[in-house]
PDB file of C-alpha atoms and ligand atoms in Angstrom:
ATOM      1  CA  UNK H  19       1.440  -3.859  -8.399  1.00  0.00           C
ATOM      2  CA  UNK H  20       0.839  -0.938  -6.435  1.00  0.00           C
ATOM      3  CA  UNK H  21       2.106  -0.507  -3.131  1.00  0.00           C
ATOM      4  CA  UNK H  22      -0.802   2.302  -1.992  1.00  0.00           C
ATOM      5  CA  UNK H  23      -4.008   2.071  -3.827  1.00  0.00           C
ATOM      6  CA  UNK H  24      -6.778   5.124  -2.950  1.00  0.00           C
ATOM      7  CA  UNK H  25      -9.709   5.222  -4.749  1.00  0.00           C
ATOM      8  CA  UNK H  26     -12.800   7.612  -4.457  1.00  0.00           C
ATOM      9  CA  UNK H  27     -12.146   7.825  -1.068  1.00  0.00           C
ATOM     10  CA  UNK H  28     -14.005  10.694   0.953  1.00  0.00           C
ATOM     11  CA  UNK H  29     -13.746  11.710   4.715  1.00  0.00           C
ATOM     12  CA  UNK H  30     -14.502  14.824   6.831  1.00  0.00           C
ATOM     13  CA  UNK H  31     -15.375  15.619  10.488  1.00  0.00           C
ATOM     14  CA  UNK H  32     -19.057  15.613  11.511  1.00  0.00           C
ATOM     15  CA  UNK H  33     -21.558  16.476   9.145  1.00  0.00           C
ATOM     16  CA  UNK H  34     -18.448  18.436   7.141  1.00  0.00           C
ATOM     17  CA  UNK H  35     -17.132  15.799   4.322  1.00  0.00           C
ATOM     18  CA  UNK H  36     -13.612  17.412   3.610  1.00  0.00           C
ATOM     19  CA  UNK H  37     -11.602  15.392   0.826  1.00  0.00           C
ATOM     20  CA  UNK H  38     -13.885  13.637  -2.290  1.00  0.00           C
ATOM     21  CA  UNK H  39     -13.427  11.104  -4.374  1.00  0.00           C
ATOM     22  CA  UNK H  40     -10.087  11.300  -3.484  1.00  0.00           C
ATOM     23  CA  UNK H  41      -7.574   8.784  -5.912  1.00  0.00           C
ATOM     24  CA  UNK H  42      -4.404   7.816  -6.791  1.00  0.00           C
ATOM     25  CA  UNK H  43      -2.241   4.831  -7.023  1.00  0.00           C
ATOM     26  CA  UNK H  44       1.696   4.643  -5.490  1.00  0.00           C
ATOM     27  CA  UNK H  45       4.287   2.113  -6.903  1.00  0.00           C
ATOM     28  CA  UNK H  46       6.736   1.085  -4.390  1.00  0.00           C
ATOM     29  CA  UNK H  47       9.768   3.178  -3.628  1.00  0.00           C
ATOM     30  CA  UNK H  48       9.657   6.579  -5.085  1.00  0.00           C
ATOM     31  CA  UNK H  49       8.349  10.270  -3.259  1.00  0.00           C
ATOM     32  CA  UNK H  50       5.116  11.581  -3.737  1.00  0.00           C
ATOM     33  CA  UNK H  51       5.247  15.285  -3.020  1.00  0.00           C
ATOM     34  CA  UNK H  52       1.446  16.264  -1.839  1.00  0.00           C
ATOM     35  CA  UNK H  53       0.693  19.713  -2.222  1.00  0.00           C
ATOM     36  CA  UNK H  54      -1.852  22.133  -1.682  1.00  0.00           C
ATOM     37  CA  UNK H  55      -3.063  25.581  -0.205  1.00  0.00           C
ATOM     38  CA  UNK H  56      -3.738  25.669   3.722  1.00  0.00           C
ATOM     39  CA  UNK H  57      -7.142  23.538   4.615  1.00  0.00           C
ATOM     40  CA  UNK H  58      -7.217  21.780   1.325  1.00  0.00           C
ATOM     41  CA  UNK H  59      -7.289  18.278   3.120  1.00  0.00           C
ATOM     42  CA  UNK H  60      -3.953  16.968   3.050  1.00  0.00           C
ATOM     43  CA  UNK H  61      -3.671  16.436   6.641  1.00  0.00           C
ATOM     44  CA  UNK H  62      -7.074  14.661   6.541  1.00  0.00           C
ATOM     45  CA  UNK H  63      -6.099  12.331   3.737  1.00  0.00           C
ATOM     46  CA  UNK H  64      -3.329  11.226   5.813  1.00  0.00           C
ATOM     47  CA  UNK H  65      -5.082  10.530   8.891  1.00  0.00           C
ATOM     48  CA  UNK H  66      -7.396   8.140   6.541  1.00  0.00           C
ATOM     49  CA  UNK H  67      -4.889   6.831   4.955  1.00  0.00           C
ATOM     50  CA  UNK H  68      -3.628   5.971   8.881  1.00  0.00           C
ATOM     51  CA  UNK H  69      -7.382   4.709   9.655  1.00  0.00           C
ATOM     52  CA  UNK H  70      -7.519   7.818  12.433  1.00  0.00           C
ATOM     53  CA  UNK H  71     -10.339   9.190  10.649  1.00  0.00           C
ATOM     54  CA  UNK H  72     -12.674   6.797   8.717  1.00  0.00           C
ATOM     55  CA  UNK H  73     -13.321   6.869   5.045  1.00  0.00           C
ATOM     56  CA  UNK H  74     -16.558   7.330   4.152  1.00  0.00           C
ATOM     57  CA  UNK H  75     -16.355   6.113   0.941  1.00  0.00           C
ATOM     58  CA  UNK H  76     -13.554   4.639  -1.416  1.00  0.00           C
ATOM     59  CA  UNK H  77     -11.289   2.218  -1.250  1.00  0.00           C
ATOM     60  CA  UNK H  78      -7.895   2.085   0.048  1.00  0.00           C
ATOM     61  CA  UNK H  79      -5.727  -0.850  -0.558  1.00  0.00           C
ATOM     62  CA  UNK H  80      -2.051  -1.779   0.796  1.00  0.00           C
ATOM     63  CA  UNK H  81      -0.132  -4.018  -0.921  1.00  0.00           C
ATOM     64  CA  UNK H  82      -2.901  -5.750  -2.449  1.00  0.00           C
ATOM     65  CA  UNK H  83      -5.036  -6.024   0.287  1.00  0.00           C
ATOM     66  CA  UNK H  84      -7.741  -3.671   1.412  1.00  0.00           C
ATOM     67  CA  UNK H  85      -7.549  -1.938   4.482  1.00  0.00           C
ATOM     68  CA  UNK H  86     -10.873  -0.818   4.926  1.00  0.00           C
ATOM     69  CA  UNK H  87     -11.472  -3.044   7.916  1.00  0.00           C
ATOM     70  CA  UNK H  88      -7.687  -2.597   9.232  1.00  0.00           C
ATOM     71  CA  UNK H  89      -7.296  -0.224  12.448  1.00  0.00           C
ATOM     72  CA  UNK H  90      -4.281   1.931  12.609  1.00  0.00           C
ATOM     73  CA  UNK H  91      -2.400  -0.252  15.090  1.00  0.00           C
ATOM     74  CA  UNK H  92      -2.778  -2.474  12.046  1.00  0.00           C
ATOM     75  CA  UNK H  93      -1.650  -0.319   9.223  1.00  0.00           C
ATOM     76  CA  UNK H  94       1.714   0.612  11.411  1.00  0.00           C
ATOM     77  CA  UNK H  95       2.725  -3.048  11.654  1.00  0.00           C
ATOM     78  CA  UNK H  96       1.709  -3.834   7.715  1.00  0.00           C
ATOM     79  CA  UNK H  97       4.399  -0.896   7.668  1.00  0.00           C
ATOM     80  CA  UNK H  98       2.359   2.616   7.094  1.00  0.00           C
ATOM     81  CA  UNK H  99       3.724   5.354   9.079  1.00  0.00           C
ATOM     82  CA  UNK H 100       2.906   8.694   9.872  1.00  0.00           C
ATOM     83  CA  UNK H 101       5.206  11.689  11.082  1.00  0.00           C
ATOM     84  CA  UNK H 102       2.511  13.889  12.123  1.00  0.00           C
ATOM     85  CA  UNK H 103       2.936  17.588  11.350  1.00  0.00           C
ATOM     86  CA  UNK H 104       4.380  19.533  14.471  1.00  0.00           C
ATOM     87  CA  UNK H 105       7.022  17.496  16.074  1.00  0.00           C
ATOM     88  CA  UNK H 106       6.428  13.847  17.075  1.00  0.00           C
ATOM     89  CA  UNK H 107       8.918  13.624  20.121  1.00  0.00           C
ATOM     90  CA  UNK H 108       8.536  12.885  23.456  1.00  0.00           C
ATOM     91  CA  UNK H 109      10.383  16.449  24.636  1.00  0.00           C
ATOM     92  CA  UNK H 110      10.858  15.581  28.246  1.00  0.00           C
ATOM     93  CA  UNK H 111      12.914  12.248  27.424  1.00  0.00           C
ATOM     94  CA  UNK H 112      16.506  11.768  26.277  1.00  0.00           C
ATOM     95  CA  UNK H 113      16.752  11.013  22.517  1.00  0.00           C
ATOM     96  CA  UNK H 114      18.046   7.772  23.451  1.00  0.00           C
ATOM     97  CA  UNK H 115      15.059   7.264  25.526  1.00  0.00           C
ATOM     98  CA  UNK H 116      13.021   8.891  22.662  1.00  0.00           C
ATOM     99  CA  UNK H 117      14.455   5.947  20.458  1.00  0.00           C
ATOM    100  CA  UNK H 118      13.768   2.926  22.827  1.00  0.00           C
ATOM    101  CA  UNK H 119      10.274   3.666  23.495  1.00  0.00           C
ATOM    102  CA  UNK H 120       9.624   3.661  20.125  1.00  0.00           C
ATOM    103  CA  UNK H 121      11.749   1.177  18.980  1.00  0.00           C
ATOM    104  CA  UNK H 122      10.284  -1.093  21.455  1.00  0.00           C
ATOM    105  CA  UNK H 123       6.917  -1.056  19.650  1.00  0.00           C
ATOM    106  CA  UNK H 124       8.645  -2.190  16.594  1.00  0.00           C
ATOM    107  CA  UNK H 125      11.361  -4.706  17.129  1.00  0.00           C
ATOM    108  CA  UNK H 126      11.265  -7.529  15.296  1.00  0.00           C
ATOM    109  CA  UNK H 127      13.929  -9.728  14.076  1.00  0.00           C
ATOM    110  CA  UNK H 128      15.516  -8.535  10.740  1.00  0.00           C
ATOM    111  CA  UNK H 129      13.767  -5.055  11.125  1.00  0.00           C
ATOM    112  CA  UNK H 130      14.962  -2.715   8.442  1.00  0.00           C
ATOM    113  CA  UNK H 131      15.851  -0.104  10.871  1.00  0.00           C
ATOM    114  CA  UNK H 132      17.449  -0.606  14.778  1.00  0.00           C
ATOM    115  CA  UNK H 133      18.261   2.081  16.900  1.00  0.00           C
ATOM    116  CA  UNK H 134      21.910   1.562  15.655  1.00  0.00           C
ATOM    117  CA  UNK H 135      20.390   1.725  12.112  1.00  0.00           C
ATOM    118  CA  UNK H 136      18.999   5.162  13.507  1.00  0.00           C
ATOM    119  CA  UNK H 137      22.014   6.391  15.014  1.00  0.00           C
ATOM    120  CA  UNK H 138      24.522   5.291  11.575  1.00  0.00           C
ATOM    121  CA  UNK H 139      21.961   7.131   9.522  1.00  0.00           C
ATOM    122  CA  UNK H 140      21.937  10.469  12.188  1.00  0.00           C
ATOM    123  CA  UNK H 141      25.307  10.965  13.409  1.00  0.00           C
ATOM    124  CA  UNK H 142      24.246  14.274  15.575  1.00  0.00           C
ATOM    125  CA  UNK H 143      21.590  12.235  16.994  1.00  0.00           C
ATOM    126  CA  UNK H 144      24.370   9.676  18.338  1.00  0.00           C
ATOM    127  CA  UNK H 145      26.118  12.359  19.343  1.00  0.00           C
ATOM    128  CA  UNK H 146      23.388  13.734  21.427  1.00  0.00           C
ATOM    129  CA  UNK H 147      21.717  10.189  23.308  1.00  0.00           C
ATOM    130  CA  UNK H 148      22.151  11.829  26.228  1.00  0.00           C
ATOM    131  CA  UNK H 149      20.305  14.909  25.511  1.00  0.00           C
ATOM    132  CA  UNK H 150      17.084  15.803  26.509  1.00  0.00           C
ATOM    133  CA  UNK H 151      14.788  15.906  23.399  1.00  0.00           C
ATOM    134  CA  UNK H 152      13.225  19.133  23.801  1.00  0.00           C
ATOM    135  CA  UNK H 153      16.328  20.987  24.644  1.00  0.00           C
ATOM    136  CA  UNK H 154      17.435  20.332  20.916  1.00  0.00           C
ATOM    137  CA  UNK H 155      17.383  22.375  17.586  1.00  0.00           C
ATOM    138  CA  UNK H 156      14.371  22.526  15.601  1.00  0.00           C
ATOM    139  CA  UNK H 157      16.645  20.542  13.081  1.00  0.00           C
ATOM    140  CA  UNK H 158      17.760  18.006  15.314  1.00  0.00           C
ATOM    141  CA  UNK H 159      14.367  17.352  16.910  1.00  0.00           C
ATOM    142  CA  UNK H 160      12.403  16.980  13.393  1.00  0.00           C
ATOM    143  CA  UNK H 161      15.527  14.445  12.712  1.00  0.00           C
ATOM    144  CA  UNK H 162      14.365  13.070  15.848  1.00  0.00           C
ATOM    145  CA  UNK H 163      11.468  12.782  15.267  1.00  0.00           C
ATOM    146  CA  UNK H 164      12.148  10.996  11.028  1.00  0.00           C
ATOM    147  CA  UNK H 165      14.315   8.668  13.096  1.00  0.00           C
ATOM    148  CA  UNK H 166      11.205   7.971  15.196  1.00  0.00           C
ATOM    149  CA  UNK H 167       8.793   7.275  12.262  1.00  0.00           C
ATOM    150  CA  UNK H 168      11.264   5.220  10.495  1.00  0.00           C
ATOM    151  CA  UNK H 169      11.922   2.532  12.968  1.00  0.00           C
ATOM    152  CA  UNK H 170      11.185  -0.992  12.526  1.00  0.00           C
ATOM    153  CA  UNK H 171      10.203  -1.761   8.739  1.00  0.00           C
ATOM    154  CA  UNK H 172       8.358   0.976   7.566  1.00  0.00           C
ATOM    155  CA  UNK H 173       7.267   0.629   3.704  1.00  0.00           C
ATOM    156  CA  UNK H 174       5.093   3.841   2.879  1.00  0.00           C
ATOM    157  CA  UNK H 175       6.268   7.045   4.984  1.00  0.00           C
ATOM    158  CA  UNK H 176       3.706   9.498   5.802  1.00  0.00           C
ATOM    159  CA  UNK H 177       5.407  12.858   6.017  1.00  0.00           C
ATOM    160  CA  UNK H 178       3.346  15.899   6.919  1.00  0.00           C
ATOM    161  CA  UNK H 179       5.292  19.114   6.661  1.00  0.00           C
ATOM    162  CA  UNK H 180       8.072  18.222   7.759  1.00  0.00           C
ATOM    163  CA  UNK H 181      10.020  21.521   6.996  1.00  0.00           C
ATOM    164  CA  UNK H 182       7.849  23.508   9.310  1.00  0.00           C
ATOM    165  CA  UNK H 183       9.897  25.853  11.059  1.00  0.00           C
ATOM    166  CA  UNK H 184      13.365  25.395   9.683  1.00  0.00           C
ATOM    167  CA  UNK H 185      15.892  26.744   8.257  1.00  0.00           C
ATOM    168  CA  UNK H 186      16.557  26.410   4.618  1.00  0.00           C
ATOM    169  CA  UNK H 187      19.655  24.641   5.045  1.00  0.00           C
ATOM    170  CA  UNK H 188      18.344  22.480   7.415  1.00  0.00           C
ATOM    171  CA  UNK H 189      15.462  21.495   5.415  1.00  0.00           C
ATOM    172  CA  UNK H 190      17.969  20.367   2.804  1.00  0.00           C
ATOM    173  CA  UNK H 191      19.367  18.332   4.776  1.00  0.00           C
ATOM    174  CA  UNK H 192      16.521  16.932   6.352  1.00  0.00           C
ATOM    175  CA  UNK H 193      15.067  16.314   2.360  1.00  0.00           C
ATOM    176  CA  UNK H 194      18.330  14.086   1.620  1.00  0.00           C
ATOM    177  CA  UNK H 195      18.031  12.222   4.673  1.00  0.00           C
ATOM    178  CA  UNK H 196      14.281  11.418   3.440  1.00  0.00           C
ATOM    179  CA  UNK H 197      15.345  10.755  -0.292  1.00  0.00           C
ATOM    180  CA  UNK H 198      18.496   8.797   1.174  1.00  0.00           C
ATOM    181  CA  UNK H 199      16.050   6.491   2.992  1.00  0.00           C
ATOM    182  CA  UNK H 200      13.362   6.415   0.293  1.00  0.00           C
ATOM    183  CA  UNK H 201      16.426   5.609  -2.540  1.00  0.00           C
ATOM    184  CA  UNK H 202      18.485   3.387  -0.320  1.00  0.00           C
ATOM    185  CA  UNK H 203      15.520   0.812   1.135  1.00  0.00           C
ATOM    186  CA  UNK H 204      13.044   0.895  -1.050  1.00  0.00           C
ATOM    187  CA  UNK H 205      11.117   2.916   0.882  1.00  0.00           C
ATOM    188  CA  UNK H 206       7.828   5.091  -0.306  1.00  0.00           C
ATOM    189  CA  UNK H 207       7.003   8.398   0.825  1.00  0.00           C
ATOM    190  CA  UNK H 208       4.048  11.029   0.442  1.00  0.00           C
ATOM    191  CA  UNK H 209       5.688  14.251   1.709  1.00  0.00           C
ATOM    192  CA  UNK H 210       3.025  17.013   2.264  1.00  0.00           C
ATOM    193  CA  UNK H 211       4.610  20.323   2.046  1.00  0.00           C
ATOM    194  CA  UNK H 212       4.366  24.226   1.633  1.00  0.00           C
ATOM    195  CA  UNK H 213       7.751  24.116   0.714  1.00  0.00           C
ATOM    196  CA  UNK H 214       7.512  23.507  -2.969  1.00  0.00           C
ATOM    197  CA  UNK H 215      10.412  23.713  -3.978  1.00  0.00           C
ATOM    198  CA  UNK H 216      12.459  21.722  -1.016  1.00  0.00           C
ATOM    199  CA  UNK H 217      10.006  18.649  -2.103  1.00  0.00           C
ATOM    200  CA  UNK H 218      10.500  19.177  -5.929  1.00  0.00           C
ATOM    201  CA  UNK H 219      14.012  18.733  -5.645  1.00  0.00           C
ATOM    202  CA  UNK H 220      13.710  14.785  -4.185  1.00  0.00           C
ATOM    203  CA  UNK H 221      10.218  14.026  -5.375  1.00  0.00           C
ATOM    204  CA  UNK H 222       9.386  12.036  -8.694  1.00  0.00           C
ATOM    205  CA  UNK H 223       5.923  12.614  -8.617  1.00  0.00           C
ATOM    206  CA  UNK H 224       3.718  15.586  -7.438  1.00  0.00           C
ATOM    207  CA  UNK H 225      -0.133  14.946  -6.329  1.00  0.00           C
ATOM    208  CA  UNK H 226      -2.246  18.842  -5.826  1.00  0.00           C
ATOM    209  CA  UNK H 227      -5.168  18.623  -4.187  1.00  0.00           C
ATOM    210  CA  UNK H 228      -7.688  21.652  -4.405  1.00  0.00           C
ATOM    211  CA  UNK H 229     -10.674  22.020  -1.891  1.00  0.00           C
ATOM    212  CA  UNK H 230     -10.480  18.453  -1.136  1.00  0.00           C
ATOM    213  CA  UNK H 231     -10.286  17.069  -4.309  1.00  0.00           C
ATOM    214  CA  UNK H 232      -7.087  16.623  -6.477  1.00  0.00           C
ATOM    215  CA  UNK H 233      -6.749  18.258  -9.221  1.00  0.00           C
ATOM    216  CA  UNK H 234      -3.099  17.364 -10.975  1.00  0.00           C
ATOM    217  CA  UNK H 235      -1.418  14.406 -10.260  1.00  0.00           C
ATOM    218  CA  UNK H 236       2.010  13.794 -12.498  1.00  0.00           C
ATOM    219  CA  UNK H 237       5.939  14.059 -12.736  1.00  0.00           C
ATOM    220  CA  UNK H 238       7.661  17.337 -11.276  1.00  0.00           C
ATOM    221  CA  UNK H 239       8.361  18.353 -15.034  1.00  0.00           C
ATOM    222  CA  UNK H 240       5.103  18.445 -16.068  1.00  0.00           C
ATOM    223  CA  UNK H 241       4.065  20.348 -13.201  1.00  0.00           C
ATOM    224  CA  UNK H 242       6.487  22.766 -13.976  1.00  0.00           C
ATOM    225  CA  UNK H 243       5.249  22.751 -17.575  1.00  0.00           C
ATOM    226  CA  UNK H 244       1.308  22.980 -16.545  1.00  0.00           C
ATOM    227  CA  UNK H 245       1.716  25.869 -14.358  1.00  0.00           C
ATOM    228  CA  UNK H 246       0.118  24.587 -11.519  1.00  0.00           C
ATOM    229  CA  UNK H 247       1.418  26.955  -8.816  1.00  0.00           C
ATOM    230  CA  UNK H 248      -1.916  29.190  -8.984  1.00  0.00           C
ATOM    231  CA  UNK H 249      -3.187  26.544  -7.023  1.00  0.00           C
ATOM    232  CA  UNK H 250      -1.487  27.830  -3.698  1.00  0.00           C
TER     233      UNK H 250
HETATM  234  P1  ATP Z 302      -2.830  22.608   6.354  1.00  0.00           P
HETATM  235  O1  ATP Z 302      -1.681  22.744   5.449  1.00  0.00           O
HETATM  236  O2  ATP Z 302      -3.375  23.926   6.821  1.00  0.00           O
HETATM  237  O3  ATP Z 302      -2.648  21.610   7.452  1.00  0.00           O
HETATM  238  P2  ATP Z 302      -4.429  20.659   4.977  1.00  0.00           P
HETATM  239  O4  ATP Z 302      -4.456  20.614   3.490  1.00  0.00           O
HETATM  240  O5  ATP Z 302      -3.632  19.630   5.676  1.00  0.00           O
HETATM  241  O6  ATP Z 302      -4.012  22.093   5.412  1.00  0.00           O
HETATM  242  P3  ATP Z 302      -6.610  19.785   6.614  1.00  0.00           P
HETATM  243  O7  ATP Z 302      -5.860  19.983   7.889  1.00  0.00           O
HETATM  244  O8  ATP Z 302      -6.839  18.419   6.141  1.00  0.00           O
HETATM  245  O9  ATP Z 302      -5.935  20.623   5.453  1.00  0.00           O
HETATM  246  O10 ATP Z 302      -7.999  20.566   6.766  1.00  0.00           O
HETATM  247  C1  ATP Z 302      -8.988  20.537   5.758  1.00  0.00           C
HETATM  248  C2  ATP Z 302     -10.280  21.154   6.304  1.00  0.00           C
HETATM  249  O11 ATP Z 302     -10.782  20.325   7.355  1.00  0.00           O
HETATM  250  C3  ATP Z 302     -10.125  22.542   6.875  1.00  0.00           C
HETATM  251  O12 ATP Z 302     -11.251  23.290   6.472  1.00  0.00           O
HETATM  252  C4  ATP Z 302     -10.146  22.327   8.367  1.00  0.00           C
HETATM  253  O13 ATP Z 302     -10.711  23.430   9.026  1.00  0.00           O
HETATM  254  C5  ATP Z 302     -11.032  21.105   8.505  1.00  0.00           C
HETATM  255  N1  ATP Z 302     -10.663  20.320   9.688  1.00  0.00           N
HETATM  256  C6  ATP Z 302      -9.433  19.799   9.950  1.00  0.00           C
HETATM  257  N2  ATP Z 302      -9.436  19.108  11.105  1.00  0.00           N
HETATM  258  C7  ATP Z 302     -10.700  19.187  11.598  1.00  0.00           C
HETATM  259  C8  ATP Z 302     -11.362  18.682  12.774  1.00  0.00           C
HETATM  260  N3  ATP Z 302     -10.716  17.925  13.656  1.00  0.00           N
HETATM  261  N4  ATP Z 302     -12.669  18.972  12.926  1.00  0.00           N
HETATM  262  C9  ATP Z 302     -13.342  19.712  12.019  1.00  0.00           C
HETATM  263  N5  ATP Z 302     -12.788  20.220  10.899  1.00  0.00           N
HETATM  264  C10 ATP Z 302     -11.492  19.977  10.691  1.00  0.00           C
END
């Protein structure tokens, strides 16, 4: 059964409708790489998929069940989560603090992952409780800020451009720590990103969407073979 069903969904902002008859189905574990050019309506499908932004029509089902009636509060604790694009940190506090205030909203006996869980998986972030959030790398805060999304027992990862603003090598590393958790827990991801490449390397399946409506949705090596790159 599918883990993420969309079908025919459409949203926008005031009269504006943005994405149309927007579809596709995830299985569970697995990376969807979501790609498009700038404004295409990736950002927007997230925040429906989230319930920040209501569909106007579609369906949208989560494990099974539809969450057309679900609020977002709702969709985070049935295990949706959503790293929004920029960096979702609280700069002023330390990353421990960072970590507990989230955490806090999530614990739960046998949640998949603790703050320990967090600080095994991000060694430099154990290394840095202490430090104010803000004062850190742009690679160390966006691993912040992964760690953040991740807490609890999250089962479909949200991820939108993560990459934004770092290096290449940090990217990488950022990727495997995504592909690591995705592999490792059973965890499913849709990773919007400009980076093509970067998100080729870990996804197994790449969604394009076009003007708000997608327009290729298969493997990475029949993207390749389709040519689909004139699309950004
Ligand atoms: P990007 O990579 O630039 O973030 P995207 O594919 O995520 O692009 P969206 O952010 O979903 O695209 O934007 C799609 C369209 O919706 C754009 O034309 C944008 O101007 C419009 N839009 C986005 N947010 C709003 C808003 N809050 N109010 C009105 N229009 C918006």
């Amino acid at each position: 059964m599918s883990l993420l069903e969309v079908s025919g969904v459409s949203a926008g902002y005031g009269p504006k409708t943005v994405i149309e008859d927007v579809s596709f189905a995830l299985d569970p574990g697995g990376i969807m790489a979501f790609l498009g050019h700038n404004g295409a309506g990736k950002t927007t499908t997230l925040k429906t998929l989230m319930g920040l932004l209501p569909a106007r029509a579609g369906r949208i089902a989560f494990d099974g069940k539809p969450m057309d009636r679900m609020g977002t509060a709702e969709r985070v604790a049935a295990g949706l989560r959503l790293l929004p694009e920029g960096r979702g940190i609280f700069p002023d506090l330390s990353v421990a603090e960072n970590i507990e205030v989230v955490a806090a909203r999530h614990a739960r006996a046998g949640a998949m992952f603790t703050p320990e869980a967090i600080y095994r998986l991000f060694p430099a972030l154990d290394e840095r409780r202490a430090a104010r959030a803000g004062s850190m790398s742009g690679g160390q805060q966006q691993m912040l800020a992964f760690g953040l999304s991740i807490l609890g027992t999250p089962r479909c990862l949200l991820l939108d451009e993560p990459s934004i603003g770092l290096a290449p090598n940090l990217v990488e590393r950022l990727f495997d720590q995504v592909n690591e958790v995705c592999r490792a827990h059973g965890v499913t991801a849709i990773l919007v990103e400009q980076n093509v490449a970067a998100a080729l390397r870990i996804a197994d399946r790449v969604v394009i969407m076009n003007n708000g409506r997608i327009v290729f949705d298969g493997t990475p090596d029949e993207a390749r073979a389709a040519n689909v790159w004139h699309y950004f």
